[in-house]
XYZ file of C-alpha atoms in Angstrom:
196
model
C -188.802 105.619 -294.082
C -190.259 102.298 -294.496
C -189.869 101.182 -290.965
C -192.222 104.111 -289.939
C -194.895 102.464 -292.112
C -194.394 99.153 -291.547
C -193.245 96.265 -289.258
C -191.095 94.730 -291.290
C -190.840 90.893 -290.139
C -188.134 88.452 -291.304
C -188.353 85.739 -288.818
C -191.443 84.617 -286.508
C -192.057 86.673 -283.412
C -195.218 87.477 -281.349
C -197.073 90.828 -282.432
C -199.125 92.532 -279.877
C -202.344 93.931 -281.434
C -203.921 96.807 -279.587
C -207.375 97.404 -278.548
C -209.386 100.439 -279.935
C -209.245 102.894 -276.929
C -213.109 103.428 -276.505
C -213.699 99.472 -276.234
C -211.008 98.363 -273.650
C -212.970 95.587 -271.761
C -212.201 94.172 -268.045
C -212.393 90.562 -269.557
C -209.377 90.855 -272.171
C -205.681 91.304 -270.876
C -203.920 90.634 -274.414
C -204.045 89.701 -277.592
C -201.025 88.527 -279.735
C -200.354 86.913 -283.207
C -197.470 84.445 -284.248
C -196.966 84.670 -287.995
C -194.820 82.536 -290.037
C -194.411 82.653 -293.488
C -193.363 79.108 -295.302
C -191.216 78.548 -298.452
C -194.160 76.201 -299.348
C -196.560 78.922 -300.122
C -198.128 79.102 -296.609
C -199.085 81.843 -294.003
C -199.441 80.231 -290.649
C -200.871 82.492 -287.663
C -201.517 81.835 -284.107
C -203.809 84.434 -282.238
C -203.110 84.057 -278.635
C -206.115 85.902 -276.312
C -205.460 86.060 -272.580
C -208.114 86.969 -270.130
C -211.128 85.638 -268.171
C -212.178 82.974 -271.152
C -215.240 81.968 -269.714
C -216.485 85.296 -270.034
C -215.680 85.276 -273.691
C -218.778 84.523 -275.975
C -217.555 82.145 -278.259
C -219.755 79.753 -280.820
C -219.655 75.944 -279.657
C -217.157 73.953 -281.944
C -218.282 72.322 -285.170
C -217.454 71.422 -288.605
C -215.544 73.568 -290.517
C -217.881 75.431 -292.816
C -218.029 78.547 -294.623
C -220.751 81.470 -292.762
C -221.265 84.866 -292.913
C -221.106 87.863 -290.601
C -218.472 86.228 -288.541
C -217.261 89.758 -287.228
C -220.235 90.147 -285.782
C -219.280 87.611 -282.849
C -215.614 86.766 -281.706
C -213.619 86.852 -284.531
C -209.880 86.775 -285.864
C -209.161 88.075 -288.895
C -206.303 88.301 -291.739
C -206.162 90.734 -294.140
C -203.607 89.979 -297.142
C -202.382 92.494 -299.839
C -199.273 92.338 -302.450
C -197.407 94.865 -301.551
C -198.140 97.894 -303.682
C -201.643 96.690 -304.889
C -204.766 98.253 -303.867
C -206.297 94.748 -304.205
C -206.704 92.444 -301.131
C -208.239 89.395 -299.330
C -209.959 89.384 -295.766
C -210.052 86.053 -294.029
C -212.226 85.610 -290.931
C -211.458 82.563 -288.626
C -214.083 81.666 -285.657
C -213.511 79.498 -282.809
C -216.322 77.618 -283.945
C -214.067 76.507 -286.854
C -216.250 78.772 -289.040
C -214.568 80.760 -291.949
C -215.147 83.447 -294.610
C -212.942 84.783 -297.178
C -213.517 88.116 -298.912
C -211.738 89.223 -302.436
C -211.920 93.482 -302.778
C -210.109 95.145 -305.811
C -209.862 98.452 -303.297
C -210.720 99.583 -300.067
C -214.521 97.654 -299.670
C -214.538 97.203 -303.467
C -215.721 93.494 -303.080
C -217.450 90.768 -301.595
C -217.503 87.173 -300.334
C -215.715 83.973 -302.244
C -218.031 81.144 -302.781
C -216.390 77.831 -302.594
C -214.133 75.764 -300.644
C -210.995 76.424 -302.534
C -209.436 79.115 -300.143
C -210.283 77.137 -297.187
C -208.084 78.104 -294.476
C -207.070 75.441 -291.604
C -208.361 76.415 -288.349
C -207.699 74.628 -284.721
C -208.411 76.106 -281.169
C -207.386 75.361 -277.910
C -208.851 77.011 -274.680
C -207.931 77.097 -270.980
C -209.629 79.167 -268.541
C -207.355 82.233 -269.322
C -206.232 81.757 -272.311
C -207.576 80.896 -275.929
C -205.428 80.095 -279.189
C -206.580 79.808 -282.930
C -203.902 78.403 -285.411
C -204.969 79.269 -289.054
C -203.419 78.458 -291.585
C -203.820 79.786 -295.263
C -202.410 78.555 -298.534
C -200.858 81.835 -300.624
C -200.853 80.102 -303.794
C -204.951 79.736 -303.570
C -204.869 83.594 -303.722
C -202.813 84.253 -306.855
C -199.670 82.777 -308.351
C -198.129 85.653 -307.381
C -198.687 85.852 -303.869
C -196.395 82.972 -302.961
C -193.534 85.190 -304.116
C -194.351 88.669 -303.396
C -193.937 90.867 -300.420
C -197.173 91.101 -298.616
C -199.000 93.728 -296.441
C -200.756 92.216 -293.625
C -203.624 93.193 -291.478
C -204.050 91.565 -288.259
C -207.330 92.031 -286.300
C -209.724 90.620 -283.458
C -213.419 91.266 -282.671
C -213.845 90.240 -279.157
C -217.484 89.637 -277.563
C -217.691 89.202 -274.017
C -220.156 89.638 -271.459
C -218.822 93.104 -270.656
C -219.171 94.146 -274.484
C -217.520 94.195 -277.664
C -213.798 95.072 -278.052
C -211.429 95.490 -281.173
C -208.231 94.814 -281.741
C -205.547 95.329 -284.354
C -201.833 95.863 -285.185
C -202.870 99.297 -285.908
C -205.681 101.673 -285.888
C -205.183 104.014 -288.211
C -208.809 105.577 -288.384
C -210.837 107.722 -286.024
C -212.991 104.546 -285.487
C -212.212 100.773 -285.609
C -212.040 100.148 -289.754
C -209.742 96.998 -290.129
C -209.957 97.506 -294.248
C -208.078 100.811 -293.932
C -205.136 100.204 -295.915
C -203.128 101.940 -293.383
C -203.563 99.300 -290.963
C -201.768 96.563 -293.254
C -198.837 97.480 -291.423
C -196.698 94.224 -291.431
C -194.685 93.653 -294.236
C -193.992 90.106 -295.099
C -190.998 89.488 -297.181
C -190.830 86.185 -299.742
C -189.039 83.588 -297.936
C -185.417 82.929 -299.034
C -184.250 80.270 -301.401
C -184.382 76.630 -299.697
C -181.378 74.984 -298.806
């Protein structure tokens, strides 16, 4: 049954990520994501981390730029695939404003995308108890098919804190944290209806 495999979303709402059980830190209370898919071929995500923010290790804000290995530190991620196809894109969003995009033909079969064509827009807000990161991805930069296709999306976060690393995802299907597992792409986003 479709509802057993996917969280099907037609309106926006907050989706809770779950922590991989063996990595649960005291510094992070919860992570949720608000996802919005617009008729204008945009996927907007707000990652909200509630916790002891001064103990979360984040890079200092800087100019937006491509970076590598962002997943080795505090980083929010989105995996986007056209439903029924093995190919997918991985987006990494760092609170510093750094970002990375990867294109894969299938499970971990691919690599980084060079250039600015897929650059997401990133904005960050932070208080002592909450960190929010807004990310906007233009679906038409992925392919001509993405804006009008049903999409499978995986949402995740790697959090580096003073008490260690934790790994958060919409679903943890494997025996270890593996955000590339297609069973973790558990959010099904239908294309937006016609504009009125």
